[in-house]
Amino acid sequence: TQLLEQSPQFLSIQEGENLTVYCNSSSVFSSLQWYRQEPGEGPVLLVTVVTGGEVKKLKRLTFQFGDARKDSSLHITAAQTGDTGLYLCAGAGGTASKLTFGTGTRLQVTL
Amino acid sequence: EPEVTQTPSHQVTQMGQEVILRCVPISNHLYFYWYRQILGQKVEFLVSFYNNEISEKSEIFDDQFSVERPDGSNFTLKIRSTKLEDSAMYFCASSGSGFGNYGYTFGSGTRLTVV
């Protein structure tokens, strides 16, 4: 069974601070996806990383895929209140198309 | 931007009743999925569907569950005899590629409450 553990589970910071969310597994994934989920809504894709060591940037968000394709991180620079939400990582393994979701990190950014 | 549409948004049903959850995936996508999320828990994979057949299913997807693509646009999840523990948000998703290298588009979900 593939498991993805996210840390921290909860994070409360002030606007302007930087933060990093981690997504770790003992399993290798062919790709790692990051989603953001609002209450009562479905996950919305932020980014997909495919190659070990890959780094992708989306405005103030930086995503990295570990060299061994077992872990990933999401770094937010100068957080804003609009970044508040639940961040989920999800791994796709081999040729199987199902996603294994992480445990989630709930981020709250306050003024 | 193309959307995955799910109906109804909320369904309340009595234990033992059958429910059908409906989804309209993105029109040029070929791979379709159902996931569920019990309140406060992780999003869990239920089933994937490609070329009019199930490609993979989880242990959760037992004989009480079935999926169908009846008319080339809708994608349905049927629960034959609902149990209290089936109460959850059910998300439909679609993808243009089945290899996970591309993201999925999720619908807004159907909140199923079994009483």
PDB file of C-alpha atoms in Angstrom:
ATOM      1  CA  THR A   1       0.000   0.000   0.000  1.00  0.00           C
ATOM      2  CA  GLN A   2       1.404   3.371  -1.004  1.00  0.00           C
ATOM      3  CA  LEU A   3       1.168   6.104   1.629  1.00  0.00           C
ATOM      4  CA  LEU A   4       1.911   9.797   1.422  1.00  0.00           C
ATOM      5  CA  GLU A   5       2.502  11.701   4.645  1.00  0.00           C
ATOM      6  CA  GLN A   6       2.280  15.468   4.665  1.00  0.00           C
ATOM      7  CA  SER A   7       3.774  17.765   7.252  1.00  0.00           C
ATOM      8  CA  PRO A   8       2.843  19.858   8.971  1.00  0.00           C
ATOM      9  CA  GLN A   9      -0.850  18.962   9.261  1.00  0.00           C
ATOM     10  CA  PHE A  10      -1.746  22.509  10.290  1.00  0.00           C
ATOM     11  CA  LEU A  11       0.091  25.762   9.765  1.00  0.00           C
ATOM     12  CA  SER A  12      -0.969  29.196  10.911  1.00  0.00           C
ATOM     13  CA  ILE A  13       1.228  32.092   9.799  1.00  0.00           C
ATOM     14  CA  GLN A  14       1.054  35.825   9.248  1.00  0.00           C
ATOM     15  CA  GLU A  15       0.891  37.452   5.873  1.00  0.00           C
ATOM     16  CA  GLY A  16       4.349  37.990   4.407  1.00  0.00           C
ATOM     17  CA  GLU A  17       5.944  34.935   5.986  1.00  0.00           C
ATOM     18  CA  ASN A  18       7.458  32.061   4.012  1.00  0.00           C
ATOM     19  CA  LEU A  19       6.490  28.434   4.524  1.00  0.00           C
ATOM     20  CA  THR A  20       7.285  24.945   3.285  1.00  0.00           C
ATOM     21  CA  VAL A  21       4.991  21.929   3.188  1.00  0.00           C
ATOM     22  CA  TYR A  22       6.463  18.455   2.837  1.00  0.00           C
ATOM     23  CA  CYS A  23       5.073  15.331   1.231  1.00  0.00           C
ATOM     24  CA  ASN A  24       6.951  12.092   1.964  1.00  0.00           C
ATOM     25  CA  SER A  25       6.613   8.454   1.032  1.00  0.00           C
ATOM     26  CA  SER A  26       8.635   5.249   1.065  1.00  0.00           C
ATOM     27  CA  SER A  27       7.257   4.483  -2.410  1.00  0.00           C
ATOM     28  CA  VAL A  28       8.432   5.753  -5.779  1.00  0.00           C
ATOM     29  CA  PHE A  29       5.867   7.638  -7.858  1.00  0.00           C
ATOM     30  CA  SER A  30       5.903   8.314 -11.587  1.00  0.00           C
ATOM     31  CA  SER A  31       4.552  11.795 -10.896  1.00  0.00           C
ATOM     32  CA  LEU A  32       3.506  13.940  -7.979  1.00  0.00           C
ATOM     33  CA  GLN A  33       0.654  16.377  -8.154  1.00  0.00           C
ATOM     34  CA  TRP A  34      -0.264  19.211  -5.812  1.00  0.00           C
ATOM     35  CA  TYR A  35      -3.855  20.286  -5.339  1.00  0.00           C
ATOM     36  CA  ARG A  36      -5.641  22.920  -3.314  1.00  0.00           C
ATOM     37  CA  GLN A  37      -9.071  22.160  -1.900  1.00  0.00           C
ATOM     38  CA  GLU A  38     -11.604  24.659  -0.565  1.00  0.00           C
ATOM     39  CA  PRO A  39     -14.333  23.539   1.885  1.00  0.00           C
ATOM     40  CA  GLY A  40     -17.133  21.699   0.088  1.00  0.00           C
ATOM     41  CA  GLU A  41     -15.294  21.723  -3.239  1.00  0.00           C
ATOM     42  CA  GLY A  42     -13.206  19.299  -5.252  1.00  0.00           C
ATOM     43  CA  PRO A  43      -9.393  19.450  -5.383  1.00  0.00           C
ATOM     44  CA  VAL A  44      -8.015  21.924  -7.918  1.00  0.00           C
ATOM     45  CA  LEU A  45      -4.736  21.050  -9.614  1.00  0.00           C
ATOM     46  CA  LEU A  46      -1.827  23.411  -8.962  1.00  0.00           C
ATOM     47  CA  VAL A  47       1.059  21.557 -10.603  1.00  0.00           C
ATOM     48  CA  THR A  48       2.376  18.169 -11.739  1.00  0.00           C
ATOM     49  CA  VAL A  49       6.048  17.222 -11.336  1.00  0.00           C
ATOM     50  CA  VAL A  50       7.384  14.248 -13.242  1.00  0.00           C
ATOM     51  CA  THR A  51      11.179  14.150 -13.281  1.00  0.00           C
ATOM     52  CA  GLY A  52      13.297  13.487 -10.189  1.00  0.00           C
ATOM     53  CA  GLY A  53      14.793  16.781  -8.991  1.00  0.00           C
ATOM     54  CA  GLU A  54      12.333  18.826 -11.023  1.00  0.00           C
ATOM     55  CA  VAL A  55      11.462  22.305  -9.775  1.00  0.00           C
ATOM     56  CA  LYS A  56       8.390  24.186 -10.962  1.00  0.00           C
ATOM     57  CA  LYS A  57       7.323  27.701 -10.061  1.00  0.00           C
ATOM     58  CA  LEU A  58       3.823  29.094 -10.050  1.00  0.00           C
ATOM     59  CA  LYS A  59       4.075  32.777  -9.064  1.00  0.00           C
ATOM     60  CA  ARG A  60       4.993  32.688  -5.348  1.00  0.00           C
ATOM     61  CA  LEU A  61       4.706  28.885  -5.131  1.00  0.00           C
ATOM     62  CA  THR A  62       7.725  26.653  -5.765  1.00  0.00           C
ATOM     63  CA  PHE A  63       7.291  22.891  -6.113  1.00  0.00           C
ATOM     64  CA  GLN A  64      10.112  20.371  -6.024  1.00  0.00           C
ATOM     65  CA  PHE A  65      10.144  16.639  -6.731  1.00  0.00           C
ATOM     66  CA  GLY A  66      12.765  14.658  -4.836  1.00  0.00           C
ATOM     67  CA  ASP A  67      15.627  13.074  -6.776  1.00  0.00           C
ATOM     68  CA  ALA A  68      14.369   9.599  -5.900  1.00  0.00           C
ATOM     69  CA  ARG A  69      10.749  10.535  -6.767  1.00  0.00           C
ATOM     70  CA  LYS A  70       9.559   9.592  -3.283  1.00  0.00           C
ATOM     71  CA  ASP A  71       8.978  13.041  -1.858  1.00  0.00           C
ATOM     72  CA  SER A  72       8.031  16.567  -2.769  1.00  0.00           C
ATOM     73  CA  SER A  73       7.848  20.002  -1.225  1.00  0.00           C
ATOM     74  CA  LEU A  74       5.769  23.114  -1.724  1.00  0.00           C
ATOM     75  CA  HIS A  75       7.326  26.433  -0.735  1.00  0.00           C
ATOM     76  CA  ILE A  76       5.255  29.621  -0.565  1.00  0.00           C
ATOM     77  CA  THR A  77       7.082  32.940  -0.502  1.00  0.00           C
ATOM     78  CA  ALA A  78       5.474  35.955   1.167  1.00  0.00           C
ATOM     79  CA  ALA A  79       2.209  34.231   1.967  1.00  0.00           C
ATOM     80  CA  GLN A  80      -1.043  36.117   1.425  1.00  0.00           C
ATOM     81  CA  THR A  81      -4.457  35.640   3.055  1.00  0.00           C
ATOM     82  CA  GLY A  82      -5.683  34.298  -0.279  1.00  0.00           C
ATOM     83  CA  ASP A  83      -3.298  31.324   0.117  1.00  0.00           C
ATOM     84  CA  THR A  84      -5.440  30.020   2.987  1.00  0.00           C
ATOM     85  CA  GLY A  85      -6.732  26.531   2.228  1.00  0.00           C
ATOM     86  CA  LEU A  86      -6.077  22.800   2.288  1.00  0.00           C
ATOM     87  CA  TYR A  87      -3.061  21.692   0.260  1.00  0.00           C
ATOM     88  CA  LEU A  88      -2.940  18.091  -0.917  1.00  0.00           C
ATOM     89  CA  CYS A  89      -0.167  16.142  -2.586  1.00  0.00           C
ATOM     90  CA  ALA A  90      -1.087  13.116  -4.678  1.00  0.00           C
ATOM     91  CA  GLY A  91       1.128  10.506  -6.278  1.00  0.00           C
ATOM     92  CA  ALA A  92       0.577   8.462  -9.404  1.00  0.00           C
ATOM     93  CA  GLY A  93       2.468   5.154  -9.419  1.00  0.00           C
ATOM     94  CA  GLY A  94       3.825   3.439 -12.510  1.00  0.00           C
ATOM     95  CA  THR A  95       1.358   2.920 -15.310  1.00  0.00           C
ATOM     96  CA  ALA A  96      -1.545   2.845 -12.850  1.00  0.00           C
ATOM     97  CA  SER A  97      -3.543   5.997 -13.191  1.00  0.00           C
ATOM     98  CA  LYS A  98      -5.045   6.149  -9.733  1.00  0.00           C
ATOM     99  CA  LEU A  99      -3.906   8.876  -7.382  1.00  0.00           C
ATOM    100  CA  THR A 100      -2.813   8.236  -3.813  1.00  0.00           C
ATOM    101  CA  PHE A 101      -3.582  11.362  -1.827  1.00  0.00           C
ATOM    102  CA  GLY A 102      -1.604  12.682   1.088  1.00  0.00           C
ATOM    103  CA  THR A 103      -3.005  13.508   4.490  1.00  0.00           C
ATOM    104  CA  GLY A 104      -3.249  17.226   3.696  1.00  0.00           C
ATOM    105  CA  THR A 105      -1.855  20.444   5.148  1.00  0.00           C
ATOM    106  CA  ARG A 106      -4.319  23.050   6.295  1.00  0.00           C
ATOM    107  CA  LEU A 107      -2.808  26.514   5.911  1.00  0.00           C
ATOM    108  CA  GLN A 108      -4.199  29.638   7.519  1.00  0.00           C
ATOM    109  CA  VAL A 109      -2.683  33.006   6.666  1.00  0.00           C
ATOM    110  CA  THR A 110      -3.742  35.951   8.796  1.00  0.00           C
ATOM    111  CA  LEU A 111      -3.118  39.682   8.552  1.00  0.00           C
TER     112      LEU A 111
ATOM    113  CA  GLU B   1     -12.097  26.678 -18.676  1.00  0.00           C
ATOM    114  CA  PRO B   2     -13.588  23.183 -19.137  1.00  0.00           C
ATOM    115  CA  GLU B   3     -15.283  21.769 -16.062  1.00  0.00           C
ATOM    116  CA  VAL B   4     -16.347  18.429 -14.676  1.00  0.00           C
ATOM    117  CA  THR B   5     -19.986  18.752 -13.617  1.00  0.00           C
ATOM    118  CA  GLN B   6     -21.531  16.639 -10.878  1.00  0.00           C
ATOM    119  CA  THR B   7     -25.170  16.276  -9.883  1.00  0.00           C
ATOM    120  CA  PRO B   8     -26.768  16.402  -7.437  1.00  0.00           C
ATOM    121  CA  SER B   9     -24.612  18.539  -5.167  1.00  0.00           C
ATOM    122  CA  HIS B  10     -26.230  16.985  -2.120  1.00  0.00           C
ATOM    123  CA  GLN B  11     -28.195  13.753  -1.741  1.00  0.00           C
ATOM    124  CA  VAL B  12     -29.848  12.407   1.378  1.00  0.00           C
ATOM    125  CA  THR B  13     -30.967   8.794   1.258  1.00  0.00           C
ATOM    126  CA  GLN B  14     -32.223   6.150   3.618  1.00  0.00           C
ATOM    127  CA  MET B  15     -30.028   3.187   4.470  1.00  0.00           C
ATOM    128  CA  GLY B  16     -30.612   0.344   2.047  1.00  0.00           C
ATOM    129  CA  GLN B  17     -31.729   2.581  -0.803  1.00  0.00           C
ATOM    130  CA  GLU B  18     -30.005   2.776  -4.174  1.00  0.00           C
ATOM    131  CA  VAL B  19     -28.372   6.026  -5.270  1.00  0.00           C
ATOM    132  CA  ILE B  20     -26.946   7.148  -8.581  1.00  0.00           C
ATOM    133  CA  LEU B  21     -24.397   9.926  -8.659  1.00  0.00           C
ATOM    134  CA  ARG B  22     -23.929  11.616 -12.005  1.00  0.00           C
ATOM    135  CA  CYS B  23     -20.961  13.259 -13.654  1.00  0.00           C
ATOM    136  CA  VAL B  24     -20.293  14.930 -16.982  1.00  0.00           C
ATOM    137  CA  PRO B  25     -16.518  14.731 -17.597  1.00  0.00           C
ATOM    138  CA  ILE B  26     -14.579  17.076 -19.852  1.00  0.00           C
ATOM    139  CA  SER B  27     -15.608  16.244 -23.405  1.00  0.00           C
ATOM    140  CA  ASN B  28     -12.254  15.245 -24.914  1.00  0.00           C
ATOM    141  CA  HIS B  29     -10.994  13.353 -21.867  1.00  0.00           C
ATOM    142  CA  LEU B  30     -10.734   9.585 -22.069  1.00  0.00           C
ATOM    143  CA  TYR B  31     -10.091   8.521 -18.475  1.00  0.00           C
ATOM    144  CA  PHE B  32     -12.667   8.830 -15.751  1.00  0.00           C
ATOM    145  CA  TYR B  33     -12.488   8.296 -12.012  1.00  0.00           C
ATOM    146  CA  TRP B  34     -14.498   8.295  -8.833  1.00  0.00           C
ATOM    147  CA  TYR B  35     -12.960   9.244  -5.495  1.00  0.00           C
ATOM    148  CA  ARG B  36     -14.556   9.728  -2.130  1.00  0.00           C
ATOM    149  CA  GLN B  37     -13.705  11.746   0.955  1.00  0.00           C
ATOM    150  CA  ILE B  38     -15.216  10.919   4.313  1.00  0.00           C
ATOM    151  CA  LEU B  39     -15.482  14.030   6.477  1.00  0.00           C
ATOM    152  CA  GLY B  40     -12.085  14.903   7.926  1.00  0.00           C
ATOM    153  CA  GLN B  41     -10.277  12.106   6.102  1.00  0.00           C
ATOM    154  CA  LYS B  42      -8.120  11.676   3.006  1.00  0.00           C
ATOM    155  CA  VAL B  43      -9.398  11.603  -0.536  1.00  0.00           C
ATOM    156  CA  GLU B  44      -9.606   7.902  -1.480  1.00  0.00           C
ATOM    157  CA  PHE B  45      -9.579   6.281  -4.900  1.00  0.00           C
ATOM    158  CA  LEU B  46     -12.608   4.176  -5.795  1.00  0.00           C
ATOM    159  CA  VAL B  47     -12.426   3.279  -9.478  1.00  0.00           C
ATOM    160  CA  SER B  48     -10.939   4.242 -12.831  1.00  0.00           C
ATOM    161  CA  PHE B  49     -12.686   3.748 -16.168  1.00  0.00           C
ATOM    162  CA  TYR B  50     -11.317   3.735 -19.702  1.00  0.00           C
ATOM    163  CA  ASN B  51     -12.599   2.512 -23.025  1.00  0.00           C
ATOM    164  CA  ASN B  52     -15.950   1.567 -21.495  1.00  0.00           C
ATOM    165  CA  GLU B  53     -14.546  -0.686 -18.855  1.00  0.00           C
ATOM    166  CA  ILE B  54     -13.099  -0.545 -15.372  1.00  0.00           C
ATOM    167  CA  SER B  55      -9.297  -0.268 -15.460  1.00  0.00           C
ATOM    168  CA  GLU B  56      -8.698  -0.439 -11.737  1.00  0.00           C
ATOM    169  CA  LYS B  57     -10.726  -0.474  -8.555  1.00  0.00           C
ATOM    170  CA  SER B  58      -9.955  -0.225  -4.864  1.00  0.00           C
ATOM    171  CA  GLU B  59     -10.989  -2.517  -2.024  1.00  0.00           C
ATOM    172  CA  ILE B  60     -13.725  -0.006  -1.189  1.00  0.00           C
ATOM    173  CA  PHE B  61     -15.348  -0.601  -4.576  1.00  0.00           C
ATOM    174  CA  ASP B  62     -17.154  -3.821  -3.715  1.00  0.00           C
ATOM    175  CA  ASP B  63     -20.172  -5.471  -5.342  1.00  0.00           C
ATOM    176  CA  GLN B  64     -22.453  -2.730  -4.038  1.00  0.00           C
ATOM    177  CA  PHE B  65     -20.780  -0.229  -6.365  1.00  0.00           C
ATOM    178  CA  SER B  66     -20.978  -0.017 -10.147  1.00  0.00           C
ATOM    179  CA  VAL B  67     -20.046   2.535 -12.787  1.00  0.00           C
ATOM    180  CA  GLU B  68     -21.452   3.183 -16.213  1.00  0.00           C
ATOM    181  CA  ARG B  69     -21.008   5.521 -19.132  1.00  0.00           C
ATOM    182  CA  PRO B  70     -24.483   5.137 -20.608  1.00  0.00           C
ATOM    183  CA  ASP B  71     -24.495   7.684 -23.411  1.00  0.00           C
ATOM    184  CA  GLY B  72     -20.958   8.823 -24.196  1.00  0.00           C
ATOM    185  CA  SER B  73     -21.160  11.941 -22.064  1.00  0.00           C
ATOM    186  CA  ASN B  74     -22.441  10.992 -18.604  1.00  0.00           C
ATOM    187  CA  PHE B  75     -20.451   8.884 -16.150  1.00  0.00           C
ATOM    188  CA  THR B  76     -22.394   7.454 -13.233  1.00  0.00           C
ATOM    189  CA  LEU B  77     -21.627   5.807  -9.918  1.00  0.00           C
ATOM    190  CA  LYS B  78     -24.347   3.587  -8.496  1.00  0.00           C
ATOM    191  CA  ILE B  79     -24.456   2.355  -4.923  1.00  0.00           C
ATOM    192  CA  ARG B  80     -26.950  -0.488  -4.803  1.00  0.00           C
ATOM    193  CA  SER B  81     -27.814  -0.637  -1.118  1.00  0.00           C
ATOM    194  CA  THR B  82     -26.416   2.282   0.822  1.00  0.00           C
ATOM    195  CA  LYS B  83     -24.919   1.924   4.276  1.00  0.00           C
ATOM    196  CA  LEU B  84     -24.335   4.586   6.905  1.00  0.00           C
ATOM    197  CA  GLU B  85     -20.584   4.386   6.246  1.00  0.00           C
ATOM    198  CA  ASP B  86     -21.138   5.358   2.604  1.00  0.00           C
ATOM    199  CA  SER B  87     -21.803   8.918   3.794  1.00  0.00           C
ATOM    200  CA  ALA B  88     -19.056  11.004   2.187  1.00  0.00           C
ATOM    201  CA  MET B  89     -18.236  13.509  -0.541  1.00  0.00           C
ATOM    202  CA  TYR B  90     -17.953  11.712  -3.869  1.00  0.00           C
ATOM    203  CA  PHE B  91     -15.762  13.326  -6.497  1.00  0.00           C
ATOM    204  CA  CYS B  92     -15.712  12.548 -10.172  1.00  0.00           C
ATOM    205  CA  ALA B  93     -12.531  13.347 -12.110  1.00  0.00           C
ATOM    206  CA  SER B  94     -11.380  13.081 -15.683  1.00  0.00           C
ATOM    207  CA  SER B  95      -8.021  13.151 -17.411  1.00  0.00           C
ATOM    208  CA  GLY B  96      -6.742  13.309 -20.945  1.00  0.00           C
ATOM    209  CA  SER B  97      -3.980  10.855 -20.081  1.00  0.00           C
ATOM    210  CA  GLY B  98      -4.026   7.768 -17.913  1.00  0.00           C
ATOM    211  CA  PHE B  99      -0.387   7.832 -16.948  1.00  0.00           C
ATOM    212  CA  GLY B 100      -0.638  10.359 -14.154  1.00  0.00           C
ATOM    213  CA  ASN B 101       1.836  12.714 -15.785  1.00  0.00           C
ATOM    214  CA  TYR B 102      -0.963  15.147 -16.383  1.00  0.00           C
ATOM    215  CA  GLY B 103      -3.310  16.495 -13.819  1.00  0.00           C
ATOM    216  CA  TYR B 104      -6.850  15.517 -13.230  1.00  0.00           C
ATOM    217  CA  THR B 105      -9.845  17.812 -13.271  1.00  0.00           C
ATOM    218  CA  PHE B 106     -12.167  17.173 -10.364  1.00  0.00           C
ATOM    219  CA  GLY B 107     -15.817  18.069 -10.074  1.00  0.00           C
ATOM    220  CA  SER B 108     -17.247  19.944  -7.100  1.00  0.00           C
ATOM    221  CA  GLY B 109     -18.540  16.721  -5.614  1.00  0.00           C
ATOM    222  CA  THR B 110     -21.785  15.190  -4.388  1.00  0.00           C
ATOM    223  CA  ARG B 111     -22.294  15.128  -0.654  1.00  0.00           C
ATOM    224  CA  LEU B 112     -24.039  11.835   0.115  1.00  0.00           C
ATOM    225  CA  THR B 113     -25.711  11.533   3.489  1.00  0.00           C
ATOM    226  CA  VAL B 114     -27.130   8.125   4.428  1.00  0.00           C
ATOM    227  CA  VAL B 115     -29.590   8.201   7.322  1.00  0.00           C
TER     228      VAL B 115
END
